């Protein structure tokens, strides 16, 4: 289904990121496995290649604009295209609001908000030129804690995805469907229209 498509998956050295990379490769996409750790990223590439897929690892911290630019440039140089980006890398704060320290809050914003926006900004222009693109933002453990900070990534990134898709002063009507995998309750789907 994804033959001739190229995908970047951030945080793909383990967990959900690795599973996503494996599935994209299984469906025919060439996958750039991004992680801040070289060893688990290489392991993911090995799993993809052993199953007959095509993959390449690229170590980068997408919080850093220069590293995000290098990631997209390396992908274009190697595969000649970039169609899909999965912003999987992220972190959580599980402390009550009155116990959050500035360093943890800054890290949450950098990983969950700033890094995806930097990467999307890098890719949006070429996706528009190709008239095809898929951006997936994964919110870490959003349904497991009743904390408003867990929902912030959904609202902020959903707004950003909408913004980069439409250049007209009066944006056309757009729908964004968010599927939440809830560990404790049945899955729910929320459709937001602007």
PDB file of C-alpha atoms in Angstrom, residues 1-173:
ATOM      1  CA  UNK A   1       0.000   0.000   0.000  1.00  0.00           C
ATOM      2  CA  UNK A   2       2.910   2.350   0.604  1.00  0.00           C
ATOM      3  CA  UNK A   3       5.228   1.324  -2.226  1.00  0.00           C
ATOM      4  CA  UNK A   4       7.390   4.222  -3.438  1.00  0.00           C
ATOM      5  CA  UNK A   5       6.647   6.169  -0.243  1.00  0.00           C
ATOM      6  CA  UNK A   6       9.353   7.332   2.169  1.00  0.00           C
ATOM      7  CA  UNK A   7       8.735   7.787   5.892  1.00  0.00           C
ATOM      8  CA  UNK A   8      10.585   9.238   8.862  1.00  0.00           C
ATOM      9  CA  UNK A   9       9.698   7.869  12.289  1.00  0.00           C
ATOM     10  CA  UNK A  10      11.163   9.694  15.286  1.00  0.00           C
ATOM     11  CA  UNK A  11      11.935   7.768  18.448  1.00  0.00           C
ATOM     12  CA  UNK A  12      11.930   4.573  16.361  1.00  0.00           C
ATOM     13  CA  UNK A  13      14.599   2.744  18.322  1.00  0.00           C
ATOM     14  CA  UNK A  14      12.098   1.083  20.624  1.00  0.00           C
ATOM     15  CA  UNK A  15       8.454   0.753  21.637  1.00  0.00           C
ATOM     16  CA  UNK A  16       5.700   2.367  19.604  1.00  0.00           C
ATOM     17  CA  UNK A  17       8.205   4.044  17.287  1.00  0.00           C
ATOM     18  CA  UNK A  18       9.834   0.731  16.400  1.00  0.00           C
ATOM     19  CA  UNK A  19       6.465  -0.976  15.887  1.00  0.00           C
ATOM     20  CA  UNK A  20       5.355   1.898  13.637  1.00  0.00           C
ATOM     21  CA  UNK A  21       8.545   1.722  11.578  1.00  0.00           C
ATOM     22  CA  UNK A  22       8.160  -2.037  11.152  1.00  0.00           C
ATOM     23  CA  UNK A  23       4.541  -1.681  10.029  1.00  0.00           C
ATOM     24  CA  UNK A  24       5.331   1.090   7.541  1.00  0.00           C
ATOM     25  CA  UNK A  25       8.105  -1.055   6.068  1.00  0.00           C
ATOM     26  CA  UNK A  26       5.790  -4.060   5.964  1.00  0.00           C
ATOM     27  CA  UNK A  27       3.356  -1.960   3.936  1.00  0.00           C
ATOM     28  CA  UNK A  28       6.105  -1.089   1.448  1.00  0.00           C
ATOM     29  CA  UNK A  29       7.521   2.249   2.606  1.00  0.00           C
ATOM     30  CA  UNK A  30      11.221   2.977   2.847  1.00  0.00           C
ATOM     31  CA  UNK A  31      11.748   4.031   6.464  1.00  0.00           C
ATOM     32  CA  UNK A  32      14.237   6.430   8.006  1.00  0.00           C
ATOM     33  CA  UNK A  33      14.619   5.282  11.599  1.00  0.00           C
ATOM     34  CA  UNK A  34      15.372   8.310  13.750  1.00  0.00           C
ATOM     35  CA  UNK A  35      16.468   8.104  17.364  1.00  0.00           C
ATOM     36  CA  UNK A  36      18.888   9.849  19.690  1.00  0.00           C
ATOM     37  CA  UNK A  37      20.579   6.486  20.386  1.00  0.00           C
ATOM     38  CA  UNK A  38      22.443   4.778  17.539  1.00  0.00           C
ATOM     39  CA  UNK A  39      22.292   1.201  18.817  1.00  0.00           C
ATOM     40  CA  UNK A  40      18.503   0.744  19.135  1.00  0.00           C
ATOM     41  CA  UNK A  41      18.007   2.602  15.843  1.00  0.00           C
ATOM     42  CA  UNK A  42      20.364   0.163  14.126  1.00  0.00           C
ATOM     43  CA  UNK A  43      18.470  -2.738  15.705  1.00  0.00           C
ATOM     44  CA  UNK A  44      15.209  -1.451  14.222  1.00  0.00           C
ATOM     45  CA  UNK A  45      16.845  -1.152  10.794  1.00  0.00           C
ATOM     46  CA  UNK A  46      18.110  -4.713  11.147  1.00  0.00           C
ATOM     47  CA  UNK A  47      14.615  -5.982  11.925  1.00  0.00           C
ATOM     48  CA  UNK A  48      13.183  -4.196   8.891  1.00  0.00           C
ATOM     49  CA  UNK A  49      15.891  -5.417   6.536  1.00  0.00           C
ATOM     50  CA  UNK A  50      15.686  -8.996   7.803  1.00  0.00           C
ATOM     51  CA  UNK A  51      11.988  -8.937   6.894  1.00  0.00           C
ATOM     52  CA  UNK A  52      12.810  -7.743   3.376  1.00  0.00           C
ATOM     53  CA  UNK A  53      12.160  -4.045   3.909  1.00  0.00           C
ATOM     54  CA  UNK A  54      14.220  -0.958   3.172  1.00  0.00           C
ATOM     55  CA  UNK A  55      15.448   1.242   6.021  1.00  0.00           C
ATOM     56  CA  UNK A  56      18.180   3.605   7.091  1.00  0.00           C
ATOM     57  CA  UNK A  57      19.039   4.913  10.554  1.00  0.00           C
ATOM     58  CA  UNK A  58      19.772   8.549  11.280  1.00  0.00           C
ATOM     59  CA  UNK A  59      20.758   9.671  14.762  1.00  0.00           C
ATOM     60  CA  UNK A  60      19.418  13.148  15.523  1.00  0.00           C
ATOM     61  CA  UNK A  61      17.798  15.115  18.308  1.00  0.00           C
ATOM     62  CA  UNK A  62      14.919  16.843  16.527  1.00  0.00           C
ATOM     63  CA  UNK A  63      14.682  19.461  19.277  1.00  0.00           C
ATOM     64  CA  UNK A  64      17.731  20.983  17.585  1.00  0.00           C
ATOM     65  CA  UNK A  65      16.763  22.792  14.378  1.00  0.00           C
ATOM     66  CA  UNK A  66      20.075  22.065  12.659  1.00  0.00           C
ATOM     67  CA  UNK A  67      19.772  18.353  13.407  1.00  0.00           C
ATOM     68  CA  UNK A  68      16.165  18.281  12.175  1.00  0.00           C
ATOM     69  CA  UNK A  69      17.259  19.971   8.949  1.00  0.00           C
ATOM     70  CA  UNK A  70      20.094  17.446   8.577  1.00  0.00           C
ATOM     71  CA  UNK A  71      17.629  14.588   9.081  1.00  0.00           C
ATOM     72  CA  UNK A  72      15.335  15.759   6.293  1.00  0.00           C
ATOM     73  CA  UNK A  73      18.263  16.584   4.004  1.00  0.00           C
ATOM     74  CA  UNK A  74      19.794  13.128   4.530  1.00  0.00           C
ATOM     75  CA  UNK A  75      16.445  11.502   3.803  1.00  0.00           C
ATOM     76  CA  UNK A  76      16.054  13.418   0.553  1.00  0.00           C
ATOM     77  CA  UNK A  77      19.625  12.648  -0.475  1.00  0.00           C
ATOM     78  CA  UNK A  78      19.237   8.918   0.164  1.00  0.00           C
ATOM     79  CA  UNK A  79      15.698   8.306  -1.079  1.00  0.00           C
ATOM     80  CA  UNK A  80      14.879  11.355  -3.207  1.00  0.00           C
ATOM     81  CA  UNK A  81      11.522  11.958  -1.526  1.00  0.00           C
ATOM     82  CA  UNK A  82       9.789  12.305   1.806  1.00  0.00           C
ATOM     83  CA  UNK A  83       6.089  11.511   2.100  1.00  0.00           C
ATOM     84  CA  UNK A  84       5.335  10.519   5.683  1.00  0.00           C
ATOM     85  CA  UNK A  85       6.539  11.767   9.052  1.00  0.00           C
ATOM     86  CA  UNK A  86       5.574  10.136  12.329  1.00  0.00           C
ATOM     87  CA  UNK A  87       6.390  12.338  15.314  1.00  0.00           C
ATOM     88  CA  UNK A  88       6.630   9.630  17.938  1.00  0.00           C
ATOM     89  CA  UNK A  89       9.453  10.833  20.194  1.00  0.00           C
ATOM     90  CA  UNK A  90       8.088  12.394  23.342  1.00  0.00           C
ATOM     91  CA  UNK A  91       7.989  12.441  27.112  1.00  0.00           C
ATOM     92  CA  UNK A  92       5.530  12.711  29.991  1.00  0.00           C
ATOM     93  CA  UNK A  93       5.163  14.481  33.307  1.00  0.00           C
ATOM     94  CA  UNK A  94       3.105  12.465  35.764  1.00  0.00           C
ATOM     95  CA  UNK A  95       3.569  14.737  38.758  1.00  0.00           C
ATOM     96  CA  UNK A  96       0.713  16.931  39.957  1.00  0.00           C
ATOM     97  CA  UNK A  97       0.837  20.462  38.546  1.00  0.00           C
ATOM     98  CA  UNK A  98       2.088  21.968  41.802  1.00  0.00           C
ATOM     99  CA  UNK A  99       5.037  19.531  41.808  1.00  0.00           C
ATOM    100  CA  UNK A 100       6.273  20.207  38.266  1.00  0.00           C
ATOM    101  CA  UNK A 101       9.757  21.714  38.092  1.00  0.00           C
ATOM    102  CA  UNK A 102      10.821  24.072  35.303  1.00  0.00           C
ATOM    103  CA  UNK A 103      13.365  21.668  33.812  1.00  0.00           C
ATOM    104  CA  UNK A 104      10.761  18.914  33.355  1.00  0.00           C
ATOM    105  CA  UNK A 105       8.243  21.338  31.883  1.00  0.00           C
ATOM    106  CA  UNK A 106      10.793  22.732  29.432  1.00  0.00           C
ATOM    107  CA  UNK A 107      11.748  19.225  28.320  1.00  0.00           C
ATOM    108  CA  UNK A 108       8.093  18.249  27.825  1.00  0.00           C
ATOM    109  CA  UNK A 109       7.467  21.299  25.643  1.00  0.00           C
ATOM    110  CA  UNK A 110      10.650  20.734  23.645  1.00  0.00           C
ATOM    111  CA  UNK A 111       9.987  17.078  22.898  1.00  0.00           C
ATOM    112  CA  UNK A 112       6.200  17.059  22.595  1.00  0.00           C
ATOM    113  CA  UNK A 113       5.616  20.420  20.914  1.00  0.00           C
ATOM    114  CA  UNK A 114       8.727  22.156  19.596  1.00  0.00           C
ATOM    115  CA  UNK A 115      10.382  19.137  17.961  1.00  0.00           C
ATOM    116  CA  UNK A 116       7.289  18.048  15.969  1.00  0.00           C
ATOM    117  CA  UNK A 117       6.642  21.615  14.826  1.00  0.00           C
ATOM    118  CA  UNK A 118      10.254  22.005  13.658  1.00  0.00           C
ATOM    119  CA  UNK A 119      10.057  18.776  11.659  1.00  0.00           C
ATOM    120  CA  UNK A 120       6.631  19.555  10.197  1.00  0.00           C
ATOM    121  CA  UNK A 121       7.834  23.010   9.187  1.00  0.00           C
ATOM    122  CA  UNK A 122      10.776  21.416   7.392  1.00  0.00           C
ATOM    123  CA  UNK A 123       8.533  19.024   5.471  1.00  0.00           C
ATOM    124  CA  UNK A 124       5.341  20.950   4.780  1.00  0.00           C
ATOM    125  CA  UNK A 125       6.625  22.839   1.739  1.00  0.00           C
ATOM    126  CA  UNK A 126       7.792  19.802  -0.196  1.00  0.00           C
ATOM    127  CA  UNK A 127       4.640  17.870   0.709  1.00  0.00           C
ATOM    128  CA  UNK A 128       2.588  20.683  -0.813  1.00  0.00           C
ATOM    129  CA  UNK A 129       4.732  20.634  -3.937  1.00  0.00           C
ATOM    130  CA  UNK A 130       4.247  16.874  -4.305  1.00  0.00           C
ATOM    131  CA  UNK A 131       0.544  17.258  -3.416  1.00  0.00           C
ATOM    132  CA  UNK A 132       0.811  14.288  -1.083  1.00  0.00           C
ATOM    133  CA  UNK A 133       1.888  13.975   2.491  1.00  0.00           C
ATOM    134  CA  UNK A 134       0.992  12.346   5.764  1.00  0.00           C
ATOM    135  CA  UNK A 135       1.856  13.757   9.191  1.00  0.00           C
ATOM    136  CA  UNK A 136       1.157  11.658  12.279  1.00  0.00           C
ATOM    137  CA  UNK A 137       1.660  13.049  15.780  1.00  0.00           C
ATOM    138  CA  UNK A 138       1.628  10.543  18.617  1.00  0.00           C
ATOM    139  CA  UNK A 139       0.780  11.897  22.043  1.00  0.00           C
ATOM    140  CA  UNK A 140       2.517   9.937  24.801  1.00  0.00           C
ATOM    141  CA  UNK A 141       0.173   8.089  27.162  1.00  0.00           C
ATOM    142  CA  UNK A 142      -2.495  10.759  26.650  1.00  0.00           C
ATOM    143  CA  UNK A 143      -5.330   8.645  27.986  1.00  0.00           C
ATOM    144  CA  UNK A 144      -3.625   7.132  31.015  1.00  0.00           C
ATOM    145  CA  UNK A 145      -3.570  10.171  33.297  1.00  0.00           C
ATOM    146  CA  UNK A 146      -6.281  12.663  34.095  1.00  0.00           C
ATOM    147  CA  UNK A 147      -3.983  15.659  33.682  1.00  0.00           C
ATOM    148  CA  UNK A 148      -4.592  18.617  31.371  1.00  0.00           C
ATOM    149  CA  UNK A 149      -0.900  18.718  30.465  1.00  0.00           C
ATOM    150  CA  UNK A 150      -1.311  15.364  28.686  1.00  0.00           C
ATOM    151  CA  UNK A 151      -3.919  16.838  26.341  1.00  0.00           C
ATOM    152  CA  UNK A 152      -1.863  19.897  25.405  1.00  0.00           C
ATOM    153  CA  UNK A 153       0.055  18.094  22.677  1.00  0.00           C
ATOM    154  CA  UNK A 154      -3.168  17.107  20.930  1.00  0.00           C
ATOM    155  CA  UNK A 155      -4.572  20.627  20.831  1.00  0.00           C
ATOM    156  CA  UNK A 156      -1.330  22.392  19.925  1.00  0.00           C
ATOM    157  CA  UNK A 157      -0.166  19.937  17.273  1.00  0.00           C
ATOM    158  CA  UNK A 158      -3.623  19.536  15.762  1.00  0.00           C
ATOM    159  CA  UNK A 159      -3.673  23.303  15.298  1.00  0.00           C
ATOM    160  CA  UNK A 160      -0.208  23.242  13.742  1.00  0.00           C
ATOM    161  CA  UNK A 161      -1.079  20.474  11.268  1.00  0.00           C
ATOM    162  CA  UNK A 162      -4.121  22.463  10.191  1.00  0.00           C
ATOM    163  CA  UNK A 163      -2.053  25.613   9.815  1.00  0.00           C
ATOM    164  CA  UNK A 164       0.592  24.117   7.542  1.00  0.00           C
ATOM    165  CA  UNK A 165      -1.984  22.513   5.265  1.00  0.00           C
ATOM    166  CA  UNK A 166      -3.816  25.681   4.292  1.00  0.00           C
ATOM    167  CA  UNK A 167      -2.225  28.857   2.988  1.00  0.00           C
ATOM    168  CA  UNK A 168      -5.400  30.752   2.051  1.00  0.00           C
ATOM    169  CA  UNK A 169      -6.424  33.673   4.286  1.00  0.00           C
ATOM    170  CA  UNK A 170      -9.778  31.909   4.707  1.00  0.00           C
ATOM    171  CA  UNK A 171      -8.852  28.245   5.265  1.00  0.00           C
ATOM    172  CA  UNK A 172     -11.059  25.661   3.614  1.00  0.00           C
ATOM    173  CA  UNK A 173     -13.003  23.360   5.892  1.00  0.00           C
TER     174      UNK A 173
END
